[in-house]
């Protein structure tokens, strides 16, 4: 991610919860409850919010998911993230769609197919966020012992990424000729097996879906600690960081970029987004622009305020629209992929065939 064009990147989590009435302490409004709890009503609500975020200038929506029932109903995802990504891909035009994927409880071949499909459907607007945290309830749902250490989960996630990118490179970009005159549909030499044998996964490949439009869907990672931050510097396209008191965000951003350089990457090939709580107060857009101009981040994750879902969503939209209406940077070309929107390079395939 480069900052040379002066455009502020904006991410936010898509709020999928139903609207709640302010005077019912989080209980769905009786007049809306039946409609909003139905499948059609729920998706219509989420689709509308996604389109509104797109219109307000949000670059990408984070689609929350989890593999167990939450203790706090407000944390319920309401939809499986991969399926929701595909559904929203065909009813939005520009916004990126970043699906949460559990690297502990998902197999990489399945995840590679889901995300490649979403990238083709969008087209070119899919991303994914690996979830590596411990969840005993999720482990129980999958019949597994929750005994993996943070280091083991991190190692598994790293191998998961290696397998996914390898599978997405199964076909060369020009493998499919679809030439009616010659009768050649695709070039067999441009299809490659993976034959991965690792500590956590053995995957033969190849993937049975053409290479995604972006090459690899954008990888977004939120580190939980310093070791996780080092992993993000090696594998992530976008790193989401909290705003912490007593820390200079510009120095934190530079530490991520330095980690990328140490991993042999170009530091401009990684974006660092800083959390920005939305409070609805005056001057928020100016504060956000000041942080950007000071080099604190390449952009921001707008964190919705607590309260009724509808009001929280509206607060995020208002700030995004204000940023875009001011000096939020130049417009993005029509039809841009998420990588192009973020100024990130499209990764070349790992195979070279004539």
mmCIF file with all atom_site columns, C-alpha atoms in Angstrom, residues 66-179:
data_model
loop_
_atom_site.group_PDB
_atom_site.id
_atom_site.type_symbol
_atom_site.label_atom_id
_atom_site.label_alt_id
_atom_site.label_comp_id
_atom_site.label_asym_id
_atom_site.label_entity_id
_atom_site.label_seq_id
_atom_site.pdbx_PDB_ins_code
_atom_site.Cartn_x
_atom_site.Cartn_y
_atom_site.Cartn_z
_atom_site.occupancy
_atom_site.B_iso_or_equiv
_atom_site.pdbx_formal_charge
_atom_site.auth_seq_id
_atom_site.auth_comp_id
_atom_site.auth_asym_id
_atom_site.auth_atom_id
_atom_site.pdbx_PDB_model_num
ATOM 1   C CA . UNK A 1 66  ? -17.142 -17.500 14.345  1.00 0.00 ? 66  UNK A CA 1
ATOM 2   C CA . UNK A 1 67  ? -17.405 -21.265 14.735  1.00 0.00 ? 67  UNK A CA 1
ATOM 3   C CA . UNK A 1 68  ? -19.438 -21.291 17.952  1.00 0.00 ? 68  UNK A CA 1
ATOM 4   C CA . UNK A 1 69  ? -22.399 -19.564 19.542  1.00 0.00 ? 69  UNK A CA 1
ATOM 5   C CA . UNK A 1 70  ? -21.312 -16.325 21.218  1.00 0.00 ? 70  UNK A CA 1
ATOM 6   C CA . UNK A 1 71  ? -21.867 -15.621 24.909  1.00 0.00 ? 71  UNK A CA 1
ATOM 7   C CA . UNK A 1 72  ? -22.839 -12.090 23.875  1.00 0.00 ? 72  UNK A CA 1
ATOM 8   C CA . UNK A 1 73  ? -25.644 -12.106 21.253  1.00 0.00 ? 73  UNK A CA 1
ATOM 9   C CA . UNK A 1 74  ? -24.226 -8.876  19.842  1.00 0.00 ? 74  UNK A CA 1
ATOM 10  C CA . UNK A 1 75  ? -21.227 -10.897 18.628  1.00 0.00 ? 75  UNK A CA 1
ATOM 11  C CA . UNK A 1 76  ? -23.355 -13.302 16.572  1.00 0.00 ? 76  UNK A CA 1
ATOM 12  C CA . UNK A 1 77  ? -22.367 -13.249 12.881  1.00 0.00 ? 77  UNK A CA 1
ATOM 13  C CA . UNK A 1 78  ? -25.920 -14.077 11.668  1.00 0.00 ? 78  UNK A CA 1
ATOM 14  C CA . UNK A 1 79  ? -24.452 -15.463 8.415   1.00 0.00 ? 79  UNK A CA 1
ATOM 15  C CA . UNK A 1 80  ? -21.556 -17.746 7.466   1.00 0.00 ? 80  UNK A CA 1
ATOM 16  C CA . UNK A 1 81  ? -18.953 -15.374 6.067   1.00 0.00 ? 81  UNK A CA 1
ATOM 17  C CA . UNK A 1 82  ? -18.040 -17.217 2.872   1.00 0.00 ? 82  UNK A CA 1
ATOM 18  C CA . UNK A 1 83  ? -21.656 -17.580 1.801   1.00 0.00 ? 83  UNK A CA 1
ATOM 19  C CA . UNK A 1 84  ? -22.382 -13.959 2.694   1.00 0.00 ? 84  UNK A CA 1
ATOM 20  C CA . UNK A 1 85  ? -19.375 -12.827 0.641   1.00 0.00 ? 85  UNK A CA 1
ATOM 21  C CA . UNK A 1 86  ? -20.712 -14.615 -2.435  1.00 0.00 ? 86  UNK A CA 1
ATOM 22  C CA . UNK A 1 87  ? -24.209 -13.211 -1.901  1.00 0.00 ? 87  UNK A CA 1
ATOM 23  C CA . UNK A 1 88  ? -22.985 -9.637  -1.507  1.00 0.00 ? 88  UNK A CA 1
ATOM 24  C CA . UNK A 1 89  ? -20.587 -9.995  -4.436  1.00 0.00 ? 89  UNK A CA 1
ATOM 25  C CA . UNK A 1 90  ? -23.465 -10.011 -6.883  1.00 0.00 ? 90  UNK A CA 1
ATOM 26  C CA . UNK A 1 91  ? -25.409 -7.110  -5.365  1.00 0.00 ? 91  UNK A CA 1
ATOM 27  C CA . UNK A 1 92  ? -22.565 -4.614  -4.787  1.00 0.00 ? 92  UNK A CA 1
ATOM 28  C CA . UNK A 1 93  ? -20.272 -2.978  -7.343  1.00 0.00 ? 93  UNK A CA 1
ATOM 29  C CA . UNK A 1 94  ? -17.154 -1.489  -5.779  1.00 0.00 ? 94  UNK A CA 1
ATOM 30  C CA . UNK A 1 95  ? -16.737 -2.354  -2.100  1.00 0.00 ? 95  UNK A CA 1
ATOM 31  C CA . UNK A 1 96  ? -14.273 -5.051  -1.021  1.00 0.00 ? 96  UNK A CA 1
ATOM 32  C CA . UNK A 1 97  ? -15.649 -8.055  0.866   1.00 0.00 ? 97  UNK A CA 1
ATOM 33  C CA . UNK A 1 98  ? -13.340 -9.593  3.481   1.00 0.00 ? 98  UNK A CA 1
ATOM 34  C CA . UNK A 1 99  ? -14.512 -12.929 4.873   1.00 0.00 ? 99  UNK A CA 1
ATOM 35  C CA . UNK A 1 100 ? -13.324 -14.262 8.223   1.00 0.00 ? 100 UNK A CA 1
ATOM 36  C CA . UNK A 1 101 ? -11.825 -17.767 7.918   1.00 0.00 ? 101 UNK A CA 1
ATOM 37  C CA . UNK A 1 102 ? -10.901 -19.988 10.861  1.00 0.00 ? 102 UNK A CA 1
ATOM 38  C CA . UNK A 1 103 ? -7.493  -21.502 10.134  1.00 0.00 ? 103 UNK A CA 1
ATOM 39  C CA . UNK A 1 104 ? -8.063  -23.911 13.044  1.00 0.00 ? 104 UNK A CA 1
ATOM 40  C CA . UNK A 1 105 ? -11.345 -25.417 11.890  1.00 0.00 ? 105 UNK A CA 1
ATOM 41  C CA . UNK A 1 106 ? -11.345 -24.972 8.114   1.00 0.00 ? 106 UNK A CA 1
ATOM 42  C CA . UNK A 1 107 ? -9.466  -27.048 5.546   1.00 0.00 ? 107 UNK A CA 1
ATOM 43  C CA . UNK A 1 108 ? -7.393  -24.959 3.119   1.00 0.00 ? 108 UNK A CA 1
ATOM 44  C CA . UNK A 1 109 ? -8.666  -26.639 -0.058  1.00 0.00 ? 109 UNK A CA 1
ATOM 45  C CA . UNK A 1 110 ? -12.239 -25.744 0.849   1.00 0.00 ? 110 UNK A CA 1
ATOM 46  C CA . UNK A 1 111 ? -11.275 -22.182 1.806   1.00 0.00 ? 111 UNK A CA 1
ATOM 47  C CA . UNK A 1 112 ? -9.319  -21.764 -1.440  1.00 0.00 ? 112 UNK A CA 1
ATOM 48  C CA . UNK A 1 113 ? -12.380 -22.762 -3.491  1.00 0.00 ? 113 UNK A CA 1
ATOM 49  C CA . UNK A 1 114 ? -14.758 -20.492 -1.556  1.00 0.00 ? 114 UNK A CA 1
ATOM 50  C CA . UNK A 1 115 ? -12.505 -17.443 -1.783  1.00 0.00 ? 115 UNK A CA 1
ATOM 51  C CA . UNK A 1 116 ? -11.528 -18.000 -5.422  1.00 0.00 ? 116 UNK A CA 1
ATOM 52  C CA . UNK A 1 117 ? -15.220 -18.287 -6.293  1.00 0.00 ? 117 UNK A CA 1
ATOM 53  C CA . UNK A 1 118 ? -16.000 -15.054 -4.431  1.00 0.00 ? 118 UNK A CA 1
ATOM 54  C CA . UNK A 1 119 ? -13.188 -13.277 -6.272  1.00 0.00 ? 119 UNK A CA 1
ATOM 55  C CA . UNK A 1 120 ? -14.585 -14.405 -9.623  1.00 0.00 ? 120 UNK A CA 1
ATOM 56  C CA . UNK A 1 121 ? -18.148 -13.429 -8.669  1.00 0.00 ? 121 UNK A CA 1
ATOM 57  C CA . UNK A 1 122 ? -17.222 -9.948  -7.410  1.00 0.00 ? 122 UNK A CA 1
ATOM 58  C CA . UNK A 1 123 ? -15.144 -9.677  -9.720  1.00 0.00 ? 123 UNK A CA 1
ATOM 59  C CA . UNK A 1 124 ? -11.811 -9.053  -8.002  1.00 0.00 ? 124 UNK A CA 1
ATOM 60  C CA . UNK A 1 125 ? -13.131 -7.656  -4.715  1.00 0.00 ? 125 UNK A CA 1
ATOM 61  C CA . UNK A 1 126 ? -12.640 -10.596 -2.332  1.00 0.00 ? 126 UNK A CA 1
ATOM 62  C CA . UNK A 1 127 ? -10.411 -10.688 0.709   1.00 0.00 ? 127 UNK A CA 1
ATOM 63  C CA . UNK A 1 128 ? -10.064 -12.877 3.747   1.00 0.00 ? 128 UNK A CA 1
ATOM 64  C CA . UNK A 1 129 ? -9.091  -12.516 7.385   1.00 0.00 ? 129 UNK A CA 1
ATOM 65  C CA . UNK A 1 130 ? -7.532  -15.550 9.108   1.00 0.00 ? 130 UNK A CA 1
ATOM 66  C CA . UNK A 1 131 ? -8.896  -16.198 12.595  1.00 0.00 ? 131 UNK A CA 1
ATOM 67  C CA . UNK A 1 132 ? -6.244  -17.891 14.736  1.00 0.00 ? 132 UNK A CA 1
ATOM 68  C CA . UNK A 1 133 ? -7.517  -17.330 18.275  1.00 0.00 ? 133 UNK A CA 1
ATOM 69  C CA . UNK A 1 134 ? -8.411  -20.083 20.738  1.00 0.00 ? 134 UNK A CA 1
ATOM 70  C CA . UNK A 1 135 ? -12.098 -20.967 21.048  1.00 0.00 ? 135 UNK A CA 1
ATOM 71  C CA . UNK A 1 136 ? -12.854 -24.009 23.246  1.00 0.00 ? 136 UNK A CA 1
ATOM 72  C CA . UNK A 1 137 ? -16.501 -24.016 22.182  1.00 0.00 ? 137 UNK A CA 1
ATOM 73  C CA . UNK A 1 138 ? -15.528 -24.133 18.514  1.00 0.00 ? 138 UNK A CA 1
ATOM 74  C CA . UNK A 1 139 ? -13.057 -26.934 19.203  1.00 0.00 ? 139 UNK A CA 1
ATOM 75  C CA . UNK A 1 140 ? -15.844 -28.910 20.863  1.00 0.00 ? 140 UNK A CA 1
ATOM 76  C CA . UNK A 1 141 ? -18.087 -28.332 17.860  1.00 0.00 ? 141 UNK A CA 1
ATOM 77  C CA . UNK A 1 142 ? -15.471 -29.947 15.631  1.00 0.00 ? 142 UNK A CA 1
ATOM 78  C CA . UNK A 1 143 ? -14.613 -32.778 18.008  1.00 0.00 ? 143 UNK A CA 1
ATOM 79  C CA . UNK A 1 144 ? -11.131 -31.459 18.710  1.00 0.00 ? 144 UNK A CA 1
ATOM 80  C CA . UNK A 1 145 ? -9.178  -30.874 21.884  1.00 0.00 ? 145 UNK A CA 1
ATOM 81  C CA . UNK A 1 146 ? -8.402  -27.226 22.524  1.00 0.00 ? 146 UNK A CA 1
ATOM 82  C CA . UNK A 1 147 ? -4.785  -27.933 23.316  1.00 0.00 ? 147 UNK A CA 1
ATOM 83  C CA . UNK A 1 148 ? -2.939  -25.962 20.662  1.00 0.00 ? 148 UNK A CA 1
ATOM 84  C CA . UNK A 1 149 ? -0.691  -23.204 21.946  1.00 0.00 ? 149 UNK A CA 1
ATOM 85  C CA . UNK A 1 150 ? -0.664  -19.740 20.396  1.00 0.00 ? 150 UNK A CA 1
ATOM 86  C CA . UNK A 1 151 ? 2.626   -20.651 18.704  1.00 0.00 ? 151 UNK A CA 1
ATOM 87  C CA . UNK A 1 152 ? 1.097   -23.800 17.185  1.00 0.00 ? 152 UNK A CA 1
ATOM 88  C CA . UNK A 1 153 ? -1.965  -21.906 15.979  1.00 0.00 ? 153 UNK A CA 1
ATOM 89  C CA . UNK A 1 154 ? 0.284   -19.288 14.408  1.00 0.00 ? 154 UNK A CA 1
ATOM 90  C CA . UNK A 1 155 ? 2.385   -21.967 12.709  1.00 0.00 ? 155 UNK A CA 1
ATOM 91  C CA . UNK A 1 156 ? -0.739  -23.652 11.384  1.00 0.00 ? 156 UNK A CA 1
ATOM 92  C CA . UNK A 1 157 ? -2.041  -20.328 10.042  1.00 0.00 ? 157 UNK A CA 1
ATOM 93  C CA . UNK A 1 158 ? 1.245   -19.670 8.268   1.00 0.00 ? 158 UNK A CA 1
ATOM 94  C CA . UNK A 1 159 ? 1.119   -23.069 6.556   1.00 0.00 ? 159 UNK A CA 1
ATOM 95  C CA . UNK A 1 160 ? -2.576  -22.497 5.765   1.00 0.00 ? 160 UNK A CA 1
ATOM 96  C CA . UNK A 1 161 ? -1.613  -19.349 3.835   1.00 0.00 ? 161 UNK A CA 1
ATOM 97  C CA . UNK A 1 162 ? 1.151   -21.203 1.986   1.00 0.00 ? 162 UNK A CA 1
ATOM 98  C CA . UNK A 1 163 ? -1.315  -23.864 0.867   1.00 0.00 ? 163 UNK A CA 1
ATOM 99  C CA . UNK A 1 164 ? -3.972  -21.345 -0.194  1.00 0.00 ? 164 UNK A CA 1
ATOM 100 C CA . UNK A 1 165 ? -1.636  -19.262 -2.317  1.00 0.00 ? 165 UNK A CA 1
ATOM 101 C CA . UNK A 1 166 ? -0.219  -22.415 -3.867  1.00 0.00 ? 166 UNK A CA 1
ATOM 102 C CA . UNK A 1 167 ? -3.687  -23.648 -4.780  1.00 0.00 ? 167 UNK A CA 1
ATOM 103 C CA . UNK A 1 168 ? -4.650  -20.278 -6.263  1.00 0.00 ? 168 UNK A CA 1
ATOM 104 C CA . UNK A 1 169 ? -1.578  -20.583 -8.503  1.00 0.00 ? 169 UNK A CA 1
ATOM 105 C CA . UNK A 1 170 ? -2.706  -23.996 -9.813  1.00 0.00 ? 170 UNK A CA 1
ATOM 106 C CA . UNK A 1 171 ? -3.638  -22.475 -13.169 1.00 0.00 ? 171 UNK A CA 1
ATOM 107 C CA . UNK A 1 172 ? -1.459  -19.931 -14.933 1.00 0.00 ? 172 UNK A CA 1
ATOM 108 C CA . UNK A 1 173 ? -3.287  -16.703 -15.742 1.00 0.00 ? 173 UNK A CA 1
ATOM 109 C CA . UNK A 1 174 ? -3.373  -17.610 -19.432 1.00 0.00 ? 174 UNK A CA 1
ATOM 110 C CA . UNK A 1 175 ? -4.133  -21.318 -18.998 1.00 0.00 ? 175 UNK A CA 1
ATOM 111 C CA . UNK A 1 176 ? -7.662  -21.022 -20.418 1.00 0.00 ? 176 UNK A CA 1
ATOM 112 C CA . UNK A 1 177 ? -7.526  -20.179 -24.120 1.00 0.00 ? 177 UNK A CA 1
ATOM 113 C CA . UNK A 1 178 ? -11.183 -20.940 -24.952 1.00 0.00 ? 178 UNK A CA 1
ATOM 114 C CA . UNK A 1 179 ? -10.294 -20.800 -28.652 1.00 0.00 ? 179 UNK A CA 1
#
